[in-house]
Short mmCIF file of C-alpha atoms in Angstrom, two decimals:
data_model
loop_
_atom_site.label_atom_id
_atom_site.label_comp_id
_atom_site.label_asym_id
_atom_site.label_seq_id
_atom_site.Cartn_x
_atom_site.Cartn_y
_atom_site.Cartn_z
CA UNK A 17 20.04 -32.96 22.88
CA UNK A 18 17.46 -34.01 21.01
CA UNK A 19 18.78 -32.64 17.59
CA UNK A 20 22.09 -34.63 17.92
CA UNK A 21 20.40 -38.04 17.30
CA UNK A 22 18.52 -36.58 14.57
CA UNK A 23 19.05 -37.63 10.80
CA UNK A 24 22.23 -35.43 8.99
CA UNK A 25 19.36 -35.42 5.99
CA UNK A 26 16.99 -33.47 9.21
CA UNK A 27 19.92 -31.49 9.93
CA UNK A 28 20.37 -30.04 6.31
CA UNK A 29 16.96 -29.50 5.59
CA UNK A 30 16.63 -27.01 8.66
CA UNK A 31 19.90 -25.48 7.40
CA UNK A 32 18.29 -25.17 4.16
CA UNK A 33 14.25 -24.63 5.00
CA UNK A 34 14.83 -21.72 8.09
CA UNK A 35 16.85 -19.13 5.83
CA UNK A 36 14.30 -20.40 2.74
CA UNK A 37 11.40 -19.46 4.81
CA UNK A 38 12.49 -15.96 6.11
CA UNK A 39 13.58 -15.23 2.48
CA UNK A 40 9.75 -16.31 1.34
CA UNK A 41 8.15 -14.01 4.41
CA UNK A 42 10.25 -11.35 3.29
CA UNK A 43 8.74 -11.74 0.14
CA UNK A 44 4.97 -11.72 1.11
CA UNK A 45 5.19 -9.08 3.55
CA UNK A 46 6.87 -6.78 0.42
CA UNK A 47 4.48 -7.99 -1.88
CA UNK A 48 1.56 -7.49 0.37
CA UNK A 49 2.29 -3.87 0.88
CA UNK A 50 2.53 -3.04 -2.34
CA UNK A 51 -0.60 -4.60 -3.48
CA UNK A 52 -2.13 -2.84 -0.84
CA UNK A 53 -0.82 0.51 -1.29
CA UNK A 54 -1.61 0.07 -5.03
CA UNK A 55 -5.37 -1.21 -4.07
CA UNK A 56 -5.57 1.73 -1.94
CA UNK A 57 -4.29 4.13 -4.59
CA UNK A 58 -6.37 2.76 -7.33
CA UNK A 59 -9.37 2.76 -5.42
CA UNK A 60 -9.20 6.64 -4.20
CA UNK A 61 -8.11 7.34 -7.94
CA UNK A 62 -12.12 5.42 -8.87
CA UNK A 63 -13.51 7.65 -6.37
CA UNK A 64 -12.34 10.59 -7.36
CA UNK A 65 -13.16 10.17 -11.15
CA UNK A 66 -16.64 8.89 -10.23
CA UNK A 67 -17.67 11.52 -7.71
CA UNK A 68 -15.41 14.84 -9.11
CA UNK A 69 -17.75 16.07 -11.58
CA UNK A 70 -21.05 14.99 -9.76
CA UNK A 71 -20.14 16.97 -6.52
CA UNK A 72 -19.25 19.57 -8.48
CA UNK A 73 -22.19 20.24 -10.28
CA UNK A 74 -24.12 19.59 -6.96
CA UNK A 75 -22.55 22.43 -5.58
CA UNK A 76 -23.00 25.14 -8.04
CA UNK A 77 -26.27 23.99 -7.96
CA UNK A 78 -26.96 24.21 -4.30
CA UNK A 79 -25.31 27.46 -3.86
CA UNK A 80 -27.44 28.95 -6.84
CA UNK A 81 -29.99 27.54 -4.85
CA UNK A 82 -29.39 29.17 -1.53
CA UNK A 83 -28.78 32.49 -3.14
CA UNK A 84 -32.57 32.02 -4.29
CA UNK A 85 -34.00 30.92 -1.56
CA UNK A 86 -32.32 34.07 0.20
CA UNK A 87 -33.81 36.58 -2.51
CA UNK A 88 -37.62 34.57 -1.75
CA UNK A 89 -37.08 35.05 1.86
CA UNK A 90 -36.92 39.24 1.25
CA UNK A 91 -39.15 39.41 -1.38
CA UNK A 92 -41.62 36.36 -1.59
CA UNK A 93 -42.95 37.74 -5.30
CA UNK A 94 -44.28 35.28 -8.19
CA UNK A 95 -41.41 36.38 -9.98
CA UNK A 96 -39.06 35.01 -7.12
CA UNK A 97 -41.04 31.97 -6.57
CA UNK A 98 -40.97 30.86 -10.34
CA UNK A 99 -37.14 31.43 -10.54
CA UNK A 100 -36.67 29.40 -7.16
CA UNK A 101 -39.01 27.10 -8.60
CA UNK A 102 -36.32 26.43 -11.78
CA UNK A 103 -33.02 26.34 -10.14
CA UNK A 104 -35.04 23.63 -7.47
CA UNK A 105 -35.24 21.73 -10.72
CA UNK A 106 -31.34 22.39 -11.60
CA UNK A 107 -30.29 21.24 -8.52
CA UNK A 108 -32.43 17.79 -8.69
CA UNK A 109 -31.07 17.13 -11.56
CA UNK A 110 -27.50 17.43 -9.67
CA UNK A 111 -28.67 15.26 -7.13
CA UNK A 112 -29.74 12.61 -9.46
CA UNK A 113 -26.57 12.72 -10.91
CA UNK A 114 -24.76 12.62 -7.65
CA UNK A 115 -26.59 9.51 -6.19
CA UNK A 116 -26.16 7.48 -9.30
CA UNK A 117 -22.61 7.96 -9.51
CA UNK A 118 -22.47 7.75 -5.30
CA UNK A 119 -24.76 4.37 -5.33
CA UNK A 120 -22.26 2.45 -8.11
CA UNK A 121 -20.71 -0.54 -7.36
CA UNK A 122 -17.42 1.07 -7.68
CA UNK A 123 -17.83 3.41 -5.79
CA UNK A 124 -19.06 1.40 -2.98
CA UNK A 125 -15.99 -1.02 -3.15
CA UNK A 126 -13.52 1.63 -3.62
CA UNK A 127 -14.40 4.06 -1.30
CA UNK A 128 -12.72 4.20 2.59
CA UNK A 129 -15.39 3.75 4.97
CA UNK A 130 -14.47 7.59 6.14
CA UNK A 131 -15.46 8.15 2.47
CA UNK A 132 -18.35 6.16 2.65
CA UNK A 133 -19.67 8.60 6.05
CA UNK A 134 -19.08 11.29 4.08
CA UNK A 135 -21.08 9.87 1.11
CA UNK A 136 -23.58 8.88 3.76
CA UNK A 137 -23.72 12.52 5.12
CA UNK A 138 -24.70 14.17 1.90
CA UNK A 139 -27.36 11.30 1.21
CA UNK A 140 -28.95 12.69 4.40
CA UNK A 141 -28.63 16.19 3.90
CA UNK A 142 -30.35 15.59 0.16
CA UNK A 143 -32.93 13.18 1.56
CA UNK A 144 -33.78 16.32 3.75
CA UNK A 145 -33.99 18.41 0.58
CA UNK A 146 -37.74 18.10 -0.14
CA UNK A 147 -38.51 18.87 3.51
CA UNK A 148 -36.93 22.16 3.53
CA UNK A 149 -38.17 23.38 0.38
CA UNK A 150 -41.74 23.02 1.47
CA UNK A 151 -40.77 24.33 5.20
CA UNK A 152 -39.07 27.90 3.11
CA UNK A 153 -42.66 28.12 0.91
CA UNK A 154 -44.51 27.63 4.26
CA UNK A 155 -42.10 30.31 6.01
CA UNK A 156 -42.01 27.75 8.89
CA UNK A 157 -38.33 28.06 8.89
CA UNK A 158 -36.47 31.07 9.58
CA UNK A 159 -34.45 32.56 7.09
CA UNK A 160 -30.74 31.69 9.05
CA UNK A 161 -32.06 28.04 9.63
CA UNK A 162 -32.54 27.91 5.83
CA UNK A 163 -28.97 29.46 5.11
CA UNK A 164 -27.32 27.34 7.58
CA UNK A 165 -29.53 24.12 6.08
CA UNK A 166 -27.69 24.87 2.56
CA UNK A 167 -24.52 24.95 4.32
CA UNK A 168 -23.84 22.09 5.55
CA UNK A 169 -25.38 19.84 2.91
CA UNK A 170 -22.80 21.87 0.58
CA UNK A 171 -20.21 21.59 3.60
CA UNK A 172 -20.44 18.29 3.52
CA UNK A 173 -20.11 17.37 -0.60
CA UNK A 174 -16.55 18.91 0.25
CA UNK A 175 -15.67 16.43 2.81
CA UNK A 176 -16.39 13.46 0.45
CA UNK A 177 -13.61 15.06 -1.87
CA UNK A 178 -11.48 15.14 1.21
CA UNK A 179 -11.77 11.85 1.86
CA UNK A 180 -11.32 10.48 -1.87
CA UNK A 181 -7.60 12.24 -1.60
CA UNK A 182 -7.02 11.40 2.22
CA UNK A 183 -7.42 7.65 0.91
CA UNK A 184 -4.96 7.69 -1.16
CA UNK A 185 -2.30 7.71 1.58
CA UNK A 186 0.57 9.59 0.13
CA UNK A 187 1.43 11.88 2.07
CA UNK A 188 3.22 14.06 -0.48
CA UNK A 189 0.18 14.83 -2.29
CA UNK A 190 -2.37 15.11 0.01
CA UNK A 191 -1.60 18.44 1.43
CA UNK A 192 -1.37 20.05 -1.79
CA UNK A 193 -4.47 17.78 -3.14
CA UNK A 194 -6.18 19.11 -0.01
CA UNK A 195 -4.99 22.31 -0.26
CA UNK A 196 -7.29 22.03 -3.91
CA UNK A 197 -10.41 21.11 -1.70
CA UNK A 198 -9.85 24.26 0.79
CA UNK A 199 -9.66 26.75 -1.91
CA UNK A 200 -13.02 25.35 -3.45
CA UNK A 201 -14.09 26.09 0.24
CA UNK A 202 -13.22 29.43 0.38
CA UNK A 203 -14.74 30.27 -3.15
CA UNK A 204 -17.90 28.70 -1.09
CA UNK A 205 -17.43 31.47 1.60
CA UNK A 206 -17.41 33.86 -0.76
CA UNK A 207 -20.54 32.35 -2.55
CA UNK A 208 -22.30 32.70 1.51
CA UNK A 209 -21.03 36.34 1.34
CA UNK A 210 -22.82 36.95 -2.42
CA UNK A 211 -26.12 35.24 -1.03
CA UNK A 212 -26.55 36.93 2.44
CA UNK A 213 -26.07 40.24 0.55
CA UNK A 214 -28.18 39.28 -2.20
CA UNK A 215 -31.12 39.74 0.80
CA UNK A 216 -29.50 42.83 2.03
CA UNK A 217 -29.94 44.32 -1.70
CA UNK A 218 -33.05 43.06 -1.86
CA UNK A 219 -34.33 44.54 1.32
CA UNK A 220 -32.09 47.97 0.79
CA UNK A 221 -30.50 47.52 4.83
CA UNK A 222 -27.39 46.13 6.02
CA UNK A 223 -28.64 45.65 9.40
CA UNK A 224 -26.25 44.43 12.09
CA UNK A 225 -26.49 41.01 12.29
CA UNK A 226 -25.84 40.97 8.60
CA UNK A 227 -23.20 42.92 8.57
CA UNK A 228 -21.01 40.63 11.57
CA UNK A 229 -21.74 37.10 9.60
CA UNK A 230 -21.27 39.51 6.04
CA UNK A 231 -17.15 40.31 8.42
CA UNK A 232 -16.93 36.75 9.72
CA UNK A 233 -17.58 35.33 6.28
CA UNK A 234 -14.63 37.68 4.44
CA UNK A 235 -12.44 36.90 7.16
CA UNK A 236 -13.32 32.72 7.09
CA UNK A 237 -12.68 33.49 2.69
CA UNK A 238 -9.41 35.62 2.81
CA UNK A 239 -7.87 33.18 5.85
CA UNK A 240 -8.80 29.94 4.08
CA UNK A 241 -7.89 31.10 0.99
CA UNK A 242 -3.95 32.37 1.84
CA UNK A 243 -3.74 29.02 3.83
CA UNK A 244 -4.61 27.20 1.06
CA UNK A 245 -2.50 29.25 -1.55
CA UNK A 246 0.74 28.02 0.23
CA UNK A 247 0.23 24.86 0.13
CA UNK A 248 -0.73 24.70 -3.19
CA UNK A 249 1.83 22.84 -5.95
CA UNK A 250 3.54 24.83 -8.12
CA UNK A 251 1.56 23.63 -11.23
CA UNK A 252 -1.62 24.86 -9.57
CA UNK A 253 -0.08 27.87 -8.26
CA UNK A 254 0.50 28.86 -11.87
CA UNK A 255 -2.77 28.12 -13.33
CA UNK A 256 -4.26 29.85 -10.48
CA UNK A 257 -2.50 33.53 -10.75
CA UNK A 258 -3.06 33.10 -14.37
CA UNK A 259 -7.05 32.21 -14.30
CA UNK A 260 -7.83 34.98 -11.27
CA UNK A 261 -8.37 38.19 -12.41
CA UNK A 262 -5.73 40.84 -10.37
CA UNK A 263 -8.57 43.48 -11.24
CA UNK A 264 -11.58 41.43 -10.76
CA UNK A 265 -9.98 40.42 -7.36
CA UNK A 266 -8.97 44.00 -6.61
CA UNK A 267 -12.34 45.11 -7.24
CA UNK A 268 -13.86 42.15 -4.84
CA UNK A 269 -11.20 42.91 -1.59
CA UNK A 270 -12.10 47.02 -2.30
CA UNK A 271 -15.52 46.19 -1.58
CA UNK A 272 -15.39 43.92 0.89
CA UNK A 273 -13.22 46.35 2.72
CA UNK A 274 -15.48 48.89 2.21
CA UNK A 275 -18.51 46.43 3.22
CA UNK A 276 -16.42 45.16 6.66
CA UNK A 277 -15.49 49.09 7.54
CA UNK A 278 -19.38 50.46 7.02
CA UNK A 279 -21.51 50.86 9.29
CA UNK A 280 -24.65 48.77 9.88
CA UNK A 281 -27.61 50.48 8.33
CA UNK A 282 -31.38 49.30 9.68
CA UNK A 283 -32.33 51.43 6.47
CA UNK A 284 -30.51 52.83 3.43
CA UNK A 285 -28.66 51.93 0.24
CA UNK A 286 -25.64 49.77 0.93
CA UNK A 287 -22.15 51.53 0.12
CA UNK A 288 -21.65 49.21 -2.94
CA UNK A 289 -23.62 48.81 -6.11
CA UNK A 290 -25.32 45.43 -6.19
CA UNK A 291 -24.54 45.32 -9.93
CA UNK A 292 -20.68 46.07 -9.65
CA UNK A 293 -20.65 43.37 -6.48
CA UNK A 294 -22.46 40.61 -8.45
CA UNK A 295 -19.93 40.92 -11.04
CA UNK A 296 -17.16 41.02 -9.01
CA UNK A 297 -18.44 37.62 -7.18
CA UNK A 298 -18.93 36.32 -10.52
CA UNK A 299 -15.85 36.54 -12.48
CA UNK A 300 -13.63 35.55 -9.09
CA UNK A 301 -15.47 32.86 -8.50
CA UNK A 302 -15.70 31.81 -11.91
CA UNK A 303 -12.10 31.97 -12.36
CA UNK A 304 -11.47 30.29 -9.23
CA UNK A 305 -13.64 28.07 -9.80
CA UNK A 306 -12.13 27.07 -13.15
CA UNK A 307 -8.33 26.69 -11.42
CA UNK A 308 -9.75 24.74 -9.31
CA UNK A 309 -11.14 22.37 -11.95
CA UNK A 310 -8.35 21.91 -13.68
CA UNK A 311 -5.84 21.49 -10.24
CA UNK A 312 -8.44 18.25 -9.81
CA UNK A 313 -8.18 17.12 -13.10
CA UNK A 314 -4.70 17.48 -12.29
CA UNK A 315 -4.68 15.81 -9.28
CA UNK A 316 -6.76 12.86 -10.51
CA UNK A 317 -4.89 12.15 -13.96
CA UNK A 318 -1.22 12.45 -11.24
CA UNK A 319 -3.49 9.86 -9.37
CA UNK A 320 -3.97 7.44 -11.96
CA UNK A 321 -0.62 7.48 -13.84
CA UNK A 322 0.95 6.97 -10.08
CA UNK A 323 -1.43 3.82 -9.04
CA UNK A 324 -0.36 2.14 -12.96
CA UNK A 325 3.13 3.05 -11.99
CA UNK A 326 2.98 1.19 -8.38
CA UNK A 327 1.17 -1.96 -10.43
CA UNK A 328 3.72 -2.29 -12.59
CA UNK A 329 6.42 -1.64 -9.77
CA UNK A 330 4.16 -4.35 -8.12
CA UNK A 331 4.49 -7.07 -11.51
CA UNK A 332 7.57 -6.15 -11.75
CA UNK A 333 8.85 -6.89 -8.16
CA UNK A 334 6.71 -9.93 -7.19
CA UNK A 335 7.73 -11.34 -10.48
CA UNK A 336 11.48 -10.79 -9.65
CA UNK A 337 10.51 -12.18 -6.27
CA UNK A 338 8.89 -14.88 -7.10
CA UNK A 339 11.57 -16.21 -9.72
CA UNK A 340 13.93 -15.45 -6.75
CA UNK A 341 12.11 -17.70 -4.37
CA UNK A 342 11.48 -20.71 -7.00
CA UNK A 343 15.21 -20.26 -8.22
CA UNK A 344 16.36 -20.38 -4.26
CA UNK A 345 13.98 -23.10 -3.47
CA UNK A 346 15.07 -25.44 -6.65
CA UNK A 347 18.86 -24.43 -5.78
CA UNK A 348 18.63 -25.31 -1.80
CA UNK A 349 16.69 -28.73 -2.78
CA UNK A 350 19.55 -29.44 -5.45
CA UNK A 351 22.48 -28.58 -2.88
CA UNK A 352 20.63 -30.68 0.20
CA UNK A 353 19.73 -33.59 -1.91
CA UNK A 354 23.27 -33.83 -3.37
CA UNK A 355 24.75 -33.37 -0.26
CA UNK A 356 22.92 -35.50 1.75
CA UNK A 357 23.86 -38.56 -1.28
CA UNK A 358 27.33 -37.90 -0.80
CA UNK A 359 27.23 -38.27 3.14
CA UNK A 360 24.77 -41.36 3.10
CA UNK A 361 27.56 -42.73 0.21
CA UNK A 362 30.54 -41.97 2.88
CA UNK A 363 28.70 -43.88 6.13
CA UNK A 364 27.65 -46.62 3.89
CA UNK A 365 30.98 -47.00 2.82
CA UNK A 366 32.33 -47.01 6.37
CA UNK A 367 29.89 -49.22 7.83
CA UNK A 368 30.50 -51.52 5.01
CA UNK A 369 34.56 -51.52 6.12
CA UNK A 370 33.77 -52.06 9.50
CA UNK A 371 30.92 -55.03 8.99
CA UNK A 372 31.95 -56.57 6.33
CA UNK A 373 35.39 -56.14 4.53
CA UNK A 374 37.54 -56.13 7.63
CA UNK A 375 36.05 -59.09 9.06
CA UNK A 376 36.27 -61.25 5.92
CA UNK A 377 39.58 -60.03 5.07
CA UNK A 378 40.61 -60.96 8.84
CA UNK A 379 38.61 -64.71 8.40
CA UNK A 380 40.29 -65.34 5.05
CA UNK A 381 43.62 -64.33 6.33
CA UNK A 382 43.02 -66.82 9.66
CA UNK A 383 41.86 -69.28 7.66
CA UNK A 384 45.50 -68.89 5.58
CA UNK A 385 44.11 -67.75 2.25
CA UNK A 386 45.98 -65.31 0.67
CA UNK A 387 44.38 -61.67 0.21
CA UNK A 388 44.56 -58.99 -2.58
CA UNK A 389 44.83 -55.78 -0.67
CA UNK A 390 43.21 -53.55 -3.76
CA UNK A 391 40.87 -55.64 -4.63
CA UNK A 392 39.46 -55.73 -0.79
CA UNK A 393 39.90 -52.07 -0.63
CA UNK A 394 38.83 -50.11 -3.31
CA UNK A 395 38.88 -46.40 -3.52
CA UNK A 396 36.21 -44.39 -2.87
CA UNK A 397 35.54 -41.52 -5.88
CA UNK A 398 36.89 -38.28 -4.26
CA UNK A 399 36.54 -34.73 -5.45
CA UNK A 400 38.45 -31.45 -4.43
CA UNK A 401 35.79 -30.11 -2.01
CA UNK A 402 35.40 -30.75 1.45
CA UNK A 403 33.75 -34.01 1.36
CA UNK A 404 35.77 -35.40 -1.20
CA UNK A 405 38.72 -34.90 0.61
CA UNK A 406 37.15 -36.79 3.48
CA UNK A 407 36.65 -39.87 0.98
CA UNK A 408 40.33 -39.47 0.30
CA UNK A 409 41.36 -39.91 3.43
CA UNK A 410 38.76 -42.55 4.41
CA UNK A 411 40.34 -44.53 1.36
CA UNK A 412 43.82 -43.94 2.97
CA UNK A 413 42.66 -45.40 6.36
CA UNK A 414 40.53 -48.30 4.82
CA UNK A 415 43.89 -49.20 2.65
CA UNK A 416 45.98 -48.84 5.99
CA UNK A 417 43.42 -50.73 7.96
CA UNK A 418 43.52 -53.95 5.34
CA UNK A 419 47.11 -53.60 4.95
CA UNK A 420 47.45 -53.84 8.39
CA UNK A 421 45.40 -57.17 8.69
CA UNK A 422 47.26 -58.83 6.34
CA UNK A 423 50.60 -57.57 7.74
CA UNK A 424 49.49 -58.99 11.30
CA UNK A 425 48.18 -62.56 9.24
CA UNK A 426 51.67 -62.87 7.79
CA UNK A 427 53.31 -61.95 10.74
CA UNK A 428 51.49 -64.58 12.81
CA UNK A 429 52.24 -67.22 9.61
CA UNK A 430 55.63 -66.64 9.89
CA UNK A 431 55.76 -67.43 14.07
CA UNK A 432 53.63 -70.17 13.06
CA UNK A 433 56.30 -71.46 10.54
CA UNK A 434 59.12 -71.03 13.23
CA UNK A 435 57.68 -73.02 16.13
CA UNK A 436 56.77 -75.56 13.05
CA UNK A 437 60.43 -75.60 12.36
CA UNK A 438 61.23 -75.61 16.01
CA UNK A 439 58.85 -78.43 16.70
CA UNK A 440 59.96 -80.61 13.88
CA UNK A 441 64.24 -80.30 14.97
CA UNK A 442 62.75 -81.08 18.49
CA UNK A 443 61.24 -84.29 17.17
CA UNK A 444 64.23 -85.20 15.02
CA UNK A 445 66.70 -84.67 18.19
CA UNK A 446 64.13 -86.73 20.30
CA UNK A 447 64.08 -89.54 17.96
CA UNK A 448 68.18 -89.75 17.77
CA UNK A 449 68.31 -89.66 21.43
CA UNK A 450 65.84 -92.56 21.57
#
């Protein structure tokens, strides 16, 4: 009820403003996604060229490490010591490098805050570095604490990597970007395999224990390594059979069959030779090692030429949008101001007619002054749309109305003039009677 006695100017601004605003929320809630799904993009694609190499490095390093450490634990020699001693230095190096490029400021604004737990993780797991070291020299620690110390600290570098490509949100590429990550894992299982028989060499026994982790590590490697072989893109799939020796990987699986189907040995020469294993380990994991370099590099130049695609998609669209809104917004403005002229123009034409024409026209016309019906009605400036054609007719009616009026006025002149006439033959009979 209350919009019926508002203004027709109120009226066509709500006709104009509600479909204006939806149009303009439309536009912000497209424009916001992109930007953030660009943001989010660009940021994993900062991560992942900041932190690639670094965790990289930081693993070869720690897993050179652990073999070490492994070797000390069997055979605690100077010799041992001084080459523990070394790759310790390697691997601080690889820590320095990982912290600096961890602790930079674009790193800290890019990555997720998963990503930043990970980060966190491995800060701990390094900060605890020192304190192992001198536990292993002290032989406070047992040799599987040790092991499974270098573990997860190297476990964990792979989850920041994880992280970096679940941030980017694309689901399309993460399971095959992923599927990168896991096959660096299970080159890492085969890296635990190397190390724990590194002391088994060293200490010429396979004993049992060693030989169920040695079984559960070649089945965690050969499982994780199929799963992650299928998921894989084509691209990488290629670059993988081509880097990965078929012999060098025959050679490794006929060993570690031979390894998983011996049995354990408290004393004795292992049924491989330590130098044809060591080579074996080396030149898979080297190759794999290498494919899975390049599938990053991969992944992270696909990253970056996709987040400048999705800005420009983003210039490109909120630019287009924008011009859209400002062209809609001038447009509606344009159409409600020159409609709302034309309707004021048509009621204060009719209230003019009914105030002040008609009621002159009618007191001239009493008063017996003669009228000029076009000059008291002039037409209104019509057009062929809708309004127009309402002026039309409004002149139609105004010239009706005023040519009515003065059709009544001569009407009532011309019953004046007969009872005038009347009265005046009355008079002349009266006076000839009299």
């Amino acid at each position: 009820m209350k919009l019926r006695r508002r203004s027709v100017l109120l009226r066509i601004a709500l006709l104009v403003l509600i479909p204006l605003i939806l149009l303009t929320v439309s536009f912000a809630y497209i424009a916001t996604t992109s930007l953030r799904s660009a943001l989010t993009l660009t940021r994993s694609t900062v991560v992942m060229g900041h932190l690639r190499l670094p965790v990289a490095d930081l693993q070869q390093a720690l897993s050179r490490e652990r073999a070490q450490v492994i070797v000390y634990y069997i055979r605690p020699t100077r010799a041992a010591a001084a080459a523990l001693q070394r790759q310790e230095a390697v691997t601080n190096r690889a820590v320095h490098s990982f912290m600096t490029a961890a602790d930079s400021p674009s790193v800290r604004q890019s990555a997720s805050a998963a990503g930043k737990k990970a980060i966190a993780e491995v800060d701990q797991g390094l900060a605890s570095l020192p304190g192992l070291r001198t536990e292993i020299r002290a032989r406070s620690l047992g040799e599987q604490q040790a092991f499974t110390a270098y573990n997860n600290v190297i476990g964990a570098s792979y989850l920041v990597l994880e992280q970096a490509i679940i941030q980017e949100g694309n689901s399309a590429q993460v399971l095959p970007a992923i599927a990168v990550v896991e096959l660096a894992v299970s080159n890492e299982y085969l890296q635990q395999e190397s190390a724990l028989l590194s002391a088994d060499f060293a200490a010429h026994a396979f004993p049992a224990s060693a030989h169920q982790a040695f079984v559960s590590l070649v089945g965690a490697h050969r499982l994780l390594y199929q799963q992650s072989y299928s998921y894989l893109n084509k691209p990488d799939l290629r670059d993988l059979d081509r880097d990965v020796s078929p012999a060098a990987s025959g050679a490794l699986t006929a060993m570690e069959n031979k390894l998983v189907a011996s049995s354990p040995t408290p004393r004795g020469p292992l049924p491989v030779r330590e130098s044809a294993w060591n080579a074996a380990v080396t030149a898979v994991s080297t190759q794999t090692e290498h494919a899975v370099g390049q599938a990053e590099s991969l992944l992270a130049a696909t990253a970056r030429a996709q987040a400048d695609a999705k800005r420009r998609d983003l210039y490109l669209t909120g630019g287009l949008g924008l011009a859209a809104v400002l062209a809609s917004l001038v447009l509606s403005l344009w159409i409600a101001v020159r409609l709302t002229r034309q309707l004021r123009g048509l009621r204060d034409s009719a209230l003019e007619l009914a105030y002040v024409r008609l009621p002159d026209v009618v007191q001239r016309l009493r008063a017996g002054e003669n009228v000029d019906v076009p000059g008291q009605a002039p037409s209104l400036e019509s057009s062929p749309d809708e309004i127009g054609q309402v002026r039309a007719a409004f002149n139609t009616a105004q010239r009706t109305a005023v040519e009515a009026a003065v059709d009544e006025a001569r009407v009532r002149r011309g019953i004046n003039d007969v009872f005038r006439n009347l009265a005046r033959r009355s008079q002349a009979l009266l006076e000839r009677q009299m």
